[in-house]
Backbone as a ProteinNet text record, in pm:
[ID]
protein_1_A
[PRIMARY]
MRTATRITRIICEQQVNFVDVMTSDNNNLQISFVHSRYRNEDVAICVLVDVSARVKMEESLQEMAAAAEQASQSKSMFPGDGQPRAAHAAVRHYRQP
[TERTIARY]
-3288.2	-3278.3	-3318.4	-3402	-3445.4	-3326.2	-3331.3	-3221.1	-3195.7	-3300.6	-3283.5	-3218.2	-3257.2	-3197.9	-3050.8	-3020.6	-2881	-2795.9	-2845	-2770.2	-2748.8	-2851.5	-2838.9	-2731.7	-2732.2	-2632.4	-2491.7	-2476.4	-2345.4	-2293.4	-2378.4	-2336.2	-2301.4	-2380.6	-2355.2	-2226.7	-2189	-2071.2	-1941.4	-1949	-1829	-1766.7	-1633.8	-1559.8	-1516.6	-1508.6	-1471	-1596	-1579.2	-1693.7	-1745.9	-1694.5	-1750	-1726.1	-1808.5	-1795.2	-1853	-1789.4	-1840.2	-1913.8	-2032.8	-2112.4	-2167	-2200.8	-2266	-2410	-2501.4	-2642.8	-2680.9	-2801.2	-2848.8	-2862.8	-2877	-2884.5	-2750.5	-2640.7	-2503.2	-2465	-2524.9	-2479.9	-2383.6	-2288.1	-2192.1	-2233.9	-2248.8	-2284	-2169.8	-2147	-2056.7	-2144.2	-2134.9	-2213	-2116.9	-2142.1	-2064.9	-2157.2	-2103.2	-2189.6	-2109.3	-2181.6	-2123.6	-2222.7	-2170.2	-2255.5	-2276.8	-2398	-2430.2	-2541.6	-2588	-2703.4	-2807.1	-2932.7	-3043.7	-3157.3	-3199.9	-3306.2	-3275	-3152.7	-3105.1	-3105.2	-3095.9	-3086.8	-2965.2	-2904.2	-2794.2	-2850.4	-2790.2	-2833.6	-2709.6	-2732.5	-2626.5	-2678.7	-2601.9	-2636.3	-2562.4	-2638.2	-2581.7	-2597.9	-2502.7	-2510.9	-2479.6	-2568.6	-2547.7	-2523.8	-2414.5	-2379.8	-2361	-2427.6	-2410.2	-2279.3	-2179.9	-2048.5	-2025.6	-2132.4	-2121.6	-2045.1	-2072.9	-2004.3	-1854.9	-1818.9	-1677.8	-1607.8	-1673.3	-1614.6	-1593.7	-1691.6	-1677.7	-1563.2	-1549.6	-1442	-1306.1	-1295.6	-1170.2	-1133.2	-1231.5	-1205.4	-1159	-1222.4	-1184.5	-1042.1	-1007.1	-871.9	-768	-801.6	-709.6	-688.9	-796.7	-785.5	-699	-719.3	-639.1	-492.4	-465.5	-326.8	-260.2	-333.3	-278.4	-250.1	-340.8	-320.1	-199.7	-184.4	-69.9	60.5	60.1	180	216.9	116.8	142.7	196.5	139.8	188.4	332.5	364.1	500	597.9	557.4	643.5	662.6	556.2	566.6	659.5	648.8	731.6	879.1	908	1047.5	1112.9	1034.7	1091.1	1160.4	1135.4	1193.3	1275.8	1396.8	1475.2	1514.8	1526.8	1566.4	1457.6	1333	1223.1	1227.1	1275.3	1275.2	1388.4	1497.3	1613	1665	1593.3	1637.7	1768.6	1797	1921.3	2042.6	2032.3	2144.9	2172.8	2069.1	2087.4	2150.6	2103.6	2158.6	2305.6	2339.3	2477.9	2566.9	2517.6	2596.4	2624.2	2526.4	2545.1	2642.3	2630.6	2718.8	2863	2880.9	3015	3076.2	2995.8	3044.2	3092.6	3026	3061.3	3190.1	3215.5	3333.6	3459.5	3571.5	3696.6	3762.4
-470.1	-377.9	-239	-172.7	-38.1	56.9	153.3	247.8	325.7	374.9	452.6	368.4	242.7	153.5	129.7	109.3	86.3	209.6	327.5	451.1	471.2	446	459	365	242.4	144.9	189.1	235.8	280.3	395.4	492	609.6	572.3	487.5	449.3	368.8	292.2	206.1	276.6	391.7	458.1	551	555.7	647.8	772.5	761.9	876	952.8	1070.1	1155.6	1142.6	1046.6	1023.4	878.1	830.3	693	686.9	607.5	583.7	451.1	450	327.6	311.8	187.7	160.1	120.6	181.5	152.6	23.3	-22.2	-146.2	-133.1	-9.3	10.5	57.1	24.1	47.6	193.9	281.6	420.1	433.3	524	548.1	672.2	655.9	767.8	794.7	921.9	959.3	1020.4	962.3	1010.9	1083	1211.1	1289.4	1318.8	1310.4	1330.6	1376.6	1429.8	1467.6	1427.4	1368.4	1331.8	1455.4	1470	1585.8	1548.2	1646.5	1626.8	1732.5	1690.9	1781.5	1743.4	1839.8	1817.1	1695.7	1692.7	1586.6	1447.4	1440.3	1311.1	1311.6	1194	1179.9	1181.3	1263.1	1272.1	1273.8	1256.2	1270.9	1362.7	1463.4	1554	1501.1	1470.3	1398.4	1475.7	1453.7	1501.6	1382.2	1352	1242.4	1302.6	1261.1	1312.8	1194.7	1200.1	1096.6	1126.3	1041.2	1059.5	957.7	903.4	800.7	850.8	973.3	1027.2	1041.5	1087.8	1102.8	967	866.8	732.9	676	693.1	644.1	714.9	847	922.2	875.6	852.4	803.5	667	578.9	447.3	460.5	550.7	572.8	627.6	721.8	777.6	671.3	583.4	475.8	380.1	349.8	262.5	327.4	458.8	528.5	535.2	557.1	560.9	424.7	318.4	183.5	156.5	198.8	179.7	260.9	383.2	466.1	404.3	351	285.5	163.2	85.5	-32.5	8.6	114.6	162.8	211.4	278	326.3	210.3	106.2	-11.4	-81.5	-90.4	-153.2	-72.8	59.1	146.6	133.6	116.4	107.4	-23.8	-119.9	-246.8	-230	-119.4	-93.1	35.1	29.8	152	221.4	150.5	213.1	298.1	272.1	347	493.9	525.2	664.2	745.7	681.9	755.5	693.5	709.3	646.3	704.6	834.1	894.1	832	811.5	752.2	611.4	535.1	399.2	403.1	496.9	509.4	551.1	644.9	690.5	577.4	496.7	384.1	283.7	256.7	163.1	221.6	350.1	415.3	414.6	443.1	443.1	303.2	202.3	64.1	26.2	78.2	41.9	110.2	230.6	303.9	250	243	189.6	286.6
107.8	218.4	169.8	244.2	206.7	203.3	113.6	98.3	226.3	290.3	413.8	522.8	533.4	633.5	602.6	476.3	436.8	465	431	455.9	605.3	685.1	830.8	883.7	837.5	882.4	842	719.7	671.4	756.6	782.8	859.4	1002.9	1063.8	1203.2	1218.5	1117.8	1127	1088.2	1025.5	975	1078.5	1077	1162.4	1085.1	953.7	870.7	832.6	771.5	741	598.9	523.5	390.2	352.2	262.3	214.3	73.1	-12.7	-147.8	-148.2	-204.9	-211.9	-353.1	-387.6	-514.8	-485.8	-557.9	-537.1	-607.6	-582.1	-644.3	-796.3	-846.1	-991.2	-1049.4	-979.1	-1025.4	-1042.1	-964.3	-958.3	-841.8	-854.9	-748.4	-670.6	-540.4	-453.3	-357.3	-330.8	-223	-114.4	4.6	118	211.3	231.8	328.3	444.9	566	682.1	802.2	897.9	1026	1134.5	1240.6	1353.5	1439.6	1490.9	1574.3	1671	1745.1	1833.3	1798.4	1797.8	1769.4	1862	1942.3	2041.4	2129.3	2177	2266.6	2203.5	2073.8	2004.9	1913.1	1898.9	1803.5	1662.2	1577.4	1437.8	1348.6	1221.4	1121.7	1012.4	981.3	872.1	749.3	644.8	529.5	399.8	311	173.5	84.1	-8.3	-102.8	-240.8	-304.1	-436	-530.7	-645.5	-747.5	-821.6	-803.1	-865.4	-977.4	-1032	-1136.5	-1258.3	-1302.2	-1420.1	-1392.9	-1273.6	-1238.4	-1235.7	-1178.3	-1170.4	-1310.7	-1398.6	-1536.7	-1608.6	-1586.5	-1649.9	-1596.7	-1466.6	-1408.7	-1466.1	-1480.2	-1538.7	-1683.2	-1758.4	-1897.6	-1906.7	-1819.4	-1819	-1783.7	-1690.1	-1653.9	-1771.2	-1844.1	-1961.2	-2069.1	-2091.9	-2192.5	-2151.3	-2022.6	-1974.7	-1992.5	-1964.8	-1982.6	-2130.3	-2218.6	-2362.4	-2410.8	-2360.9	-2399.6	-2351	-2230.6	-2177.1	-2260.8	-2298.9	-2381.4	-2518.4	-2575.5	-2704.9	-2693	-2583.5	-2561.2	-2548.9	-2478.2	-2464.1	-2598.2	-2677.4	-2809.5	-2899.6	-2892.3	-2974.8	-2937.2	-2809	-2765.5	-2808.1	-2853.4	-2900.7	-3035.8	-3105.9	-3236.9	-3231.1	-3178.1	-3157.4	-3286.8	-3397.4	-3522.6	-3584.5	-3552.1	-3612.5	-3574.7	-3458.4	-3412.8	-3471.6	-3519.9	-3569	-3699.3	-3808.6	-3934.1	-3986.3	-3961.4	-4010.9	-3942.5	-3812.2	-3738.8	-3789.8	-3816.3	-3867.3	-4006.4	-4091.6	-4226.5	-4221.1	-4133.5	-4119.9	-4071.3	-3982.5	-3931.7	-4042.6	-4126.1	-4237	-4338.4	-4372	-4468.6	-4417.2	-4289.1	-4230.1	-4236.7	-4219.7	-4222.6	-4362	-4466.4	-4604.1	-4650.4	-4604.1	-4649.6	-4582.9	-4660.2	-4602.8	-4507
[MASK]
+++++++++++++++++++++++++++++++++++++++++++++++++++++++++++++++++++++++++++++++++++++++++++++++++

């Protein structure tokens, strides 16, 4: 399907004023538009923005957040590692009569 035909179809079918689409070459576009009239014809004024870099950065941040959460959960499985003095004091107190 030609790009112009696809964009026209997307704009005509949408009720909101913007839509995110993926192109055939895997780029992410955000299409913002407003319906209007020009010389007694229905028209749409459009702005197309390539947001591929933003989408990749968001995906990377989500992956890093998931990795940090997993690391935090793994760390919490070993409660003694965070407070070695408290563990040592507890053992010393246990040994003394």
